Amino acid sequence: MGVKEPTRQTYYVLRSKSLLGQLRETFNTLNSGRGKKVHRENSSPRKSLPDFSEHNCSLVGVSLRMLCRGSPNPCAAIAIPTLDDIRTLNNEKSFSGPVEPLHKGSREQGAMNLIGCCTRETIGYVTAGDYSFARGGGAGLGFCILQGLLKVVEIIEESNEFIVLVRNTTTQQYRFAYLTVI
């Protein structure tokens, strides 16, 4: 008996207007309560989402607007904040974001050893970003894996805040950003 080869997953951009519309509607509902500590009785944004089980490998286009400082650069990582990150942001006005610890390793080890080594779960990457004079701050576009966005919805349910973390390739500093499905 031979060793079973792992199956390769094919990723694709989700283009279904109806599914993207429902996803946008859910995220917009969550964004409308942004900054307010709203107690949701018996309401769960997750219940209004359609079943995405057949779209596990889909990517969703997103727009980012930096919360405070910083500008996203192309190839910047988009990550899920922890509840502690959000609590610290709410309690400390000067908190600009968590810092990724330095990971040491030889270059010969390759990228495969770096997968999953970050302290925050990466769900996507910025494809275009910089300072936006129109928005008066950092802004960008990117793609996130759909399953990662659903995890962000779970965090939002617990914290009532709709934010993600963005980390440029040249720094260990994460910055907070608002995310919108496009």
mmCIF file of C-alpha atoms in Angstrom:
data_model
loop_
_atom_site.group_PDB
_atom_site.id
_atom_site.type_symbol
_atom_site.label_atom_id
_atom_site.label_comp_id
_atom_site.label_asym_id
_atom_site.label_seq_id
_atom_site.Cartn_x
_atom_site.Cartn_y
_atom_site.Cartn_z
ATOM 1 C CA MET A 1 0.000 0.000 0.000
ATOM 2 C CA GLY A 2 1.264 3.409 -0.961
ATOM 3 C CA VAL A 3 1.016 6.645 0.910
ATOM 4 C CA LYS A 4 -2.137 8.550 0.019
ATOM 5 C CA GLU A 5 -1.387 11.868 -1.681
ATOM 6 C CA PRO A 6 -3.049 14.899 -0.099
ATOM 7 C CA THR A 7 -5.711 16.437 -2.300
ATOM 8 C CA ARG A 8 -4.992 19.893 -3.667
ATOM 9 C CA GLN A 9 -7.728 22.432 -3.225
ATOM 10 C CA THR A 10 -8.505 24.871 -5.997
ATOM 11 C CA TYR A 11 -9.259 28.369 -4.782
ATOM 12 C CA TYR A 12 -11.528 30.691 -6.722
ATOM 13 C CA VAL A 13 -13.066 34.143 -6.352
ATOM 14 C CA LEU A 14 -16.704 34.037 -5.229
ATOM 15 C CA ARG A 15 -18.746 35.819 -7.919
ATOM 16 C CA SER A 16 -22.311 34.797 -7.026
ATOM 17 C CA LYS A 17 -24.241 38.070 -6.788
ATOM 18 C CA SER A 18 -26.854 36.584 -4.477
ATOM 19 C CA LEU A 19 -24.326 35.092 -2.019
ATOM 20 C CA LEU A 20 -22.168 38.239 -2.042
ATOM 21 C CA GLY A 21 -25.291 40.361 -1.528
ATOM 22 C CA GLN A 22 -26.305 38.336 1.508
ATOM 23 C CA LEU A 23 -22.775 38.468 2.877
ATOM 24 C CA ARG A 24 -22.606 42.251 2.308
ATOM 25 C CA GLU A 25 -25.990 42.731 3.970
ATOM 26 C CA THR A 26 -24.852 40.825 7.051
ATOM 27 C CA PHE A 27 -21.586 42.768 7.295
ATOM 28 C CA ASN A 28 -23.369 46.096 6.740
ATOM 29 C CA THR A 29 -25.816 45.249 9.531
ATOM 30 C CA LEU A 30 -22.856 44.553 11.815
ATOM 31 C CA ASN A 31 -21.070 47.730 10.690
ATOM 32 C CA SER A 32 -24.152 49.877 11.408
ATOM 33 C CA GLY A 33 -23.734 49.050 15.100
ATOM 34 C CA ARG A 34 -19.991 49.788 15.024
ATOM 35 C CA GLY A 35 -18.736 51.612 18.073
ATOM 36 C CA LYS A 36 -21.953 50.989 20.017
ATOM 37 C CA LYS A 37 -22.138 48.409 22.745
ATOM 38 C CA VAL A 38 -25.396 46.887 21.627
ATOM 39 C CA HIS A 39 -26.860 43.863 23.349
ATOM 40 C CA ARG A 40 -28.385 41.620 20.713
ATOM 41 C CA GLU A 41 -31.141 39.500 22.193
ATOM 42 C CA ASN A 42 -31.692 36.208 20.433
ATOM 43 C CA SER A 43 -30.216 37.577 17.210
ATOM 44 C CA SER A 44 -27.233 36.050 15.549
ATOM 45 C CA PRO A 45 -25.743 37.384 12.315
ATOM 46 C CA ARG A 46 -24.574 33.855 11.594
ATOM 47 C CA LYS A 47 -28.193 32.636 11.311
ATOM 48 C CA SER A 48 -28.918 35.020 8.447
ATOM 49 C CA LEU A 49 -25.948 33.800 6.417
ATOM 50 C CA PRO A 50 -26.606 31.223 3.739
ATOM 51 C CA ASP A 51 -24.916 27.846 3.842
ATOM 52 C CA PHE A 52 -21.410 28.379 2.461
ATOM 53 C CA SER A 53 -20.226 24.801 2.982
ATOM 54 C CA GLU A 54 -19.807 24.223 -0.753
ATOM 55 C CA HIS A 55 -17.709 27.409 -1.023
ATOM 56 C CA ASN A 56 -14.952 26.479 1.465
ATOM 57 C CA CYS A 57 -12.241 27.394 -1.042
ATOM 58 C CA SER A 58 -13.671 30.702 -2.199
ATOM 59 C CA LEU A 59 -12.019 34.099 -1.928
ATOM 60 C CA VAL A 60 -14.029 37.277 -1.326
ATOM 61 C CA GLY A 61 -13.000 40.777 -2.414
ATOM 62 C CA VAL A 62 -12.715 43.213 0.491
ATOM 63 C CA SER A 63 -12.085 46.895 1.041
ATOM 64 C CA LEU A 64 -10.061 48.094 4.036
ATOM 65 C CA ARG A 65 -10.055 51.440 5.818
ATOM 66 C CA MET A 66 -7.453 51.877 8.525
ATOM 67 C CA LEU A 67 -8.875 52.716 11.929
ATOM 68 C CA CYS A 68 -6.083 55.017 13.083
ATOM 69 C CA ARG A 69 -2.526 55.047 11.834
ATOM 70 C CA GLY A 70 -0.823 53.218 9.046
ATOM 71 C CA SER A 71 -1.351 52.417 5.393
ATOM 72 C CA PRO A 72 -1.660 48.921 3.997
ATOM 73 C CA ASN A 73 0.865 47.958 1.325
ATOM 74 C CA PRO A 74 0.445 45.270 -1.333
ATOM 75 C CA CYS A 75 1.012 41.787 0.133
ATOM 76 C CA ALA A 76 0.110 42.932 3.676
ATOM 77 C CA ALA A 77 -1.554 40.196 5.731
ATOM 78 C CA ILE A 78 -5.172 40.529 6.869
ATOM 79 C CA ALA A 79 -5.696 38.730 10.189
ATOM 80 C CA ILE A 80 -8.373 38.064 12.797
ATOM 81 C CA PRO A 81 -8.020 40.045 16.048
ATOM 82 C CA THR A 82 -8.462 38.314 19.370
ATOM 83 C CA LEU A 83 -11.078 39.446 21.882
ATOM 84 C CA ASP A 84 -8.197 40.751 24.034
ATOM 85 C CA ASP A 85 -7.010 42.912 21.116
ATOM 86 C CA ILE A 86 -10.465 44.457 20.793
ATOM 87 C CA ARG A 87 -10.841 44.980 24.554
ATOM 88 C CA THR A 88 -7.439 46.665 24.734
ATOM 89 C CA LEU A 89 -8.357 48.908 21.791
ATOM 90 C CA ASN A 90 -11.572 49.953 23.554
ATOM 91 C CA ASN A 91 -9.810 50.620 26.885
ATOM 92 C CA GLU A 92 -6.588 52.277 25.696
ATOM 93 C CA LYS A 93 -6.924 55.115 23.202
ATOM 94 C CA SER A 94 -3.200 55.018 22.354
ATOM 95 C CA PHE A 95 -3.181 51.269 21.524
ATOM 96 C CA SER A 96 -2.189 50.981 17.866
ATOM 97 C CA GLY A 97 -2.286 47.183 17.658
ATOM 98 C CA PRO A 98 -0.508 44.033 18.773
ATOM 99 C CA VAL A 99 3.059 43.223 17.749
ATOM 100 C CA GLU A 100 4.017 39.915 16.122
ATOM 101 C CA PRO A 101 7.035 38.388 17.878
ATOM 102 C CA LEU A 102 10.133 37.813 15.792
ATOM 103 C CA HIS A 103 10.335 34.279 14.384
ATOM 104 C CA LYS A 104 13.885 33.067 13.872
ATOM 105 C CA GLY A 105 14.835 30.325 11.495
ATOM 106 C CA SER A 106 17.239 29.614 8.704
ATOM 107 C CA ARG A 107 16.400 30.560 5.134
ATOM 108 C CA GLU A 108 16.904 26.942 4.089
ATOM 109 C CA GLN A 109 13.841 25.880 6.096
ATOM 110 C CA GLY A 110 11.654 27.500 3.479
ATOM 111 C CA ALA A 111 8.173 28.970 3.588
ATOM 112 C CA MET A 112 6.440 25.710 4.521
ATOM 113 C CA ASN A 113 7.686 26.042 8.110
ATOM 114 C CA LEU A 114 6.245 29.557 8.312
ATOM 115 C CA ILE A 115 2.659 28.540 7.581
ATOM 116 C CA GLY A 116 0.585 28.981 10.714
ATOM 117 C CA CYS A 117 3.436 30.432 12.768
ATOM 118 C CA CYS A 118 1.861 33.876 13.357
ATOM 119 C CA THR A 119 0.085 34.639 16.610
ATOM 120 C CA ARG A 120 -2.995 35.938 14.727
ATOM 121 C CA GLU A 121 -4.780 33.823 12.116
ATOM 122 C CA THR A 122 -4.179 35.182 8.607
ATOM 123 C CA ILE A 123 -7.325 35.144 6.460
ATOM 124 C CA GLY A 124 -6.231 37.139 3.425
ATOM 125 C CA TYR A 125 -3.863 39.582 1.764
ATOM 126 C CA VAL A 126 -3.940 43.136 0.463
ATOM 127 C CA THR A 127 -3.587 43.430 -3.321
ATOM 128 C CA ALA A 128 -3.506 47.248 -3.525
ATOM 129 C CA GLY A 129 -3.168 49.807 -0.777
ATOM 130 C CA ASP A 130 -1.635 53.096 0.293
ATOM 131 C CA TYR A 131 -2.584 56.424 1.847
ATOM 132 C CA SER A 132 -5.879 57.679 0.418
ATOM 133 C CA PHE A 133 -6.267 61.458 0.263
ATOM 134 C CA ALA A 134 -9.959 60.961 -0.544
ATOM 135 C CA ARG A 135 -10.494 59.020 2.694
ATOM 136 C CA GLY A 136 -7.929 60.885 4.754
ATOM 137 C CA GLY A 137 -6.129 57.739 5.864
ATOM 138 C CA GLY A 138 -4.813 54.374 4.829
ATOM 139 C CA ALA A 139 -7.029 52.275 2.554
ATOM 140 C CA GLY A 140 -6.683 49.140 0.489
ATOM 141 C CA LEU A 141 -8.266 46.327 -1.465
ATOM 142 C CA GLY A 142 -7.633 42.642 -1.037
ATOM 143 C CA PHE A 143 -9.005 39.135 -0.883
ATOM 144 C CA CYS A 144 -9.965 37.035 2.139
ATOM 145 C CA ILE A 145 -10.890 33.376 2.356
ATOM 146 C CA LEU A 146 -14.625 33.051 3.004
ATOM 147 C CA GLN A 147 -14.161 30.740 5.994
ATOM 148 C CA GLY A 148 -11.932 33.388 7.584
ATOM 149 C CA LEU A 149 -14.621 36.043 7.148
ATOM 150 C CA LEU A 150 -17.108 33.746 8.867
ATOM 151 C CA LYS A 151 -14.673 33.503 11.812
ATOM 152 C CA VAL A 152 -14.560 37.321 11.915
ATOM 153 C CA VAL A 153 -18.373 37.285 12.181
ATOM 154 C CA GLU A 154 -18.046 35.052 15.278
ATOM 155 C CA ILE A 155 -15.637 37.544 16.878
ATOM 156 C CA ILE A 156 -18.017 40.396 16.040
ATOM 157 C CA GLU A 157 -20.868 38.573 17.760
ATOM 158 C CA GLU A 158 -18.850 38.510 20.986
ATOM 159 C CA SER A 159 -17.312 41.992 20.818
ATOM 160 C CA ASN A 160 -19.820 44.108 18.813
ATOM 161 C CA GLU A 161 -16.847 45.539 16.868
ATOM 162 C CA PHE A 162 -16.178 44.920 13.189
ATOM 163 C CA ILE A 163 -12.458 45.199 12.695
ATOM 164 C CA VAL A 164 -9.563 43.123 11.385
ATOM 165 C CA LEU A 165 -5.796 43.397 11.726
ATOM 166 C CA VAL A 166 -3.459 44.387 8.882
ATOM 167 C CA ARG A 167 0.315 43.790 8.973
ATOM 168 C CA ASN A 168 2.690 44.965 6.268
ATOM 169 C CA THR A 169 5.541 42.692 5.195
ATOM 170 C CA THR A 170 8.181 45.127 6.470
ATOM 171 C CA THR A 171 6.952 45.321 10.064
ATOM 172 C CA GLN A 172 5.877 43.221 13.016
ATOM 173 C CA GLN A 173 3.211 45.770 14.012
ATOM 174 C CA TYR A 174 -0.438 44.927 13.343
ATOM 175 C CA ARG A 175 -2.828 47.840 12.732
ATOM 176 C CA PHE A 176 -6.618 47.871 13.054
ATOM 177 C CA ALA A 177 -8.834 48.335 9.989
ATOM 178 C CA TYR A 178 -12.521 48.280 9.109
ATOM 179 C CA LEU A 179 -13.356 45.634 6.500
ATOM 180 C CA THR A 180 -16.144 45.854 3.913
ATOM 181 C CA VAL A 181 -17.150 43.110 1.471
ATOM 182 C CA ILE A 182 -17.063 44.453 -2.099
#
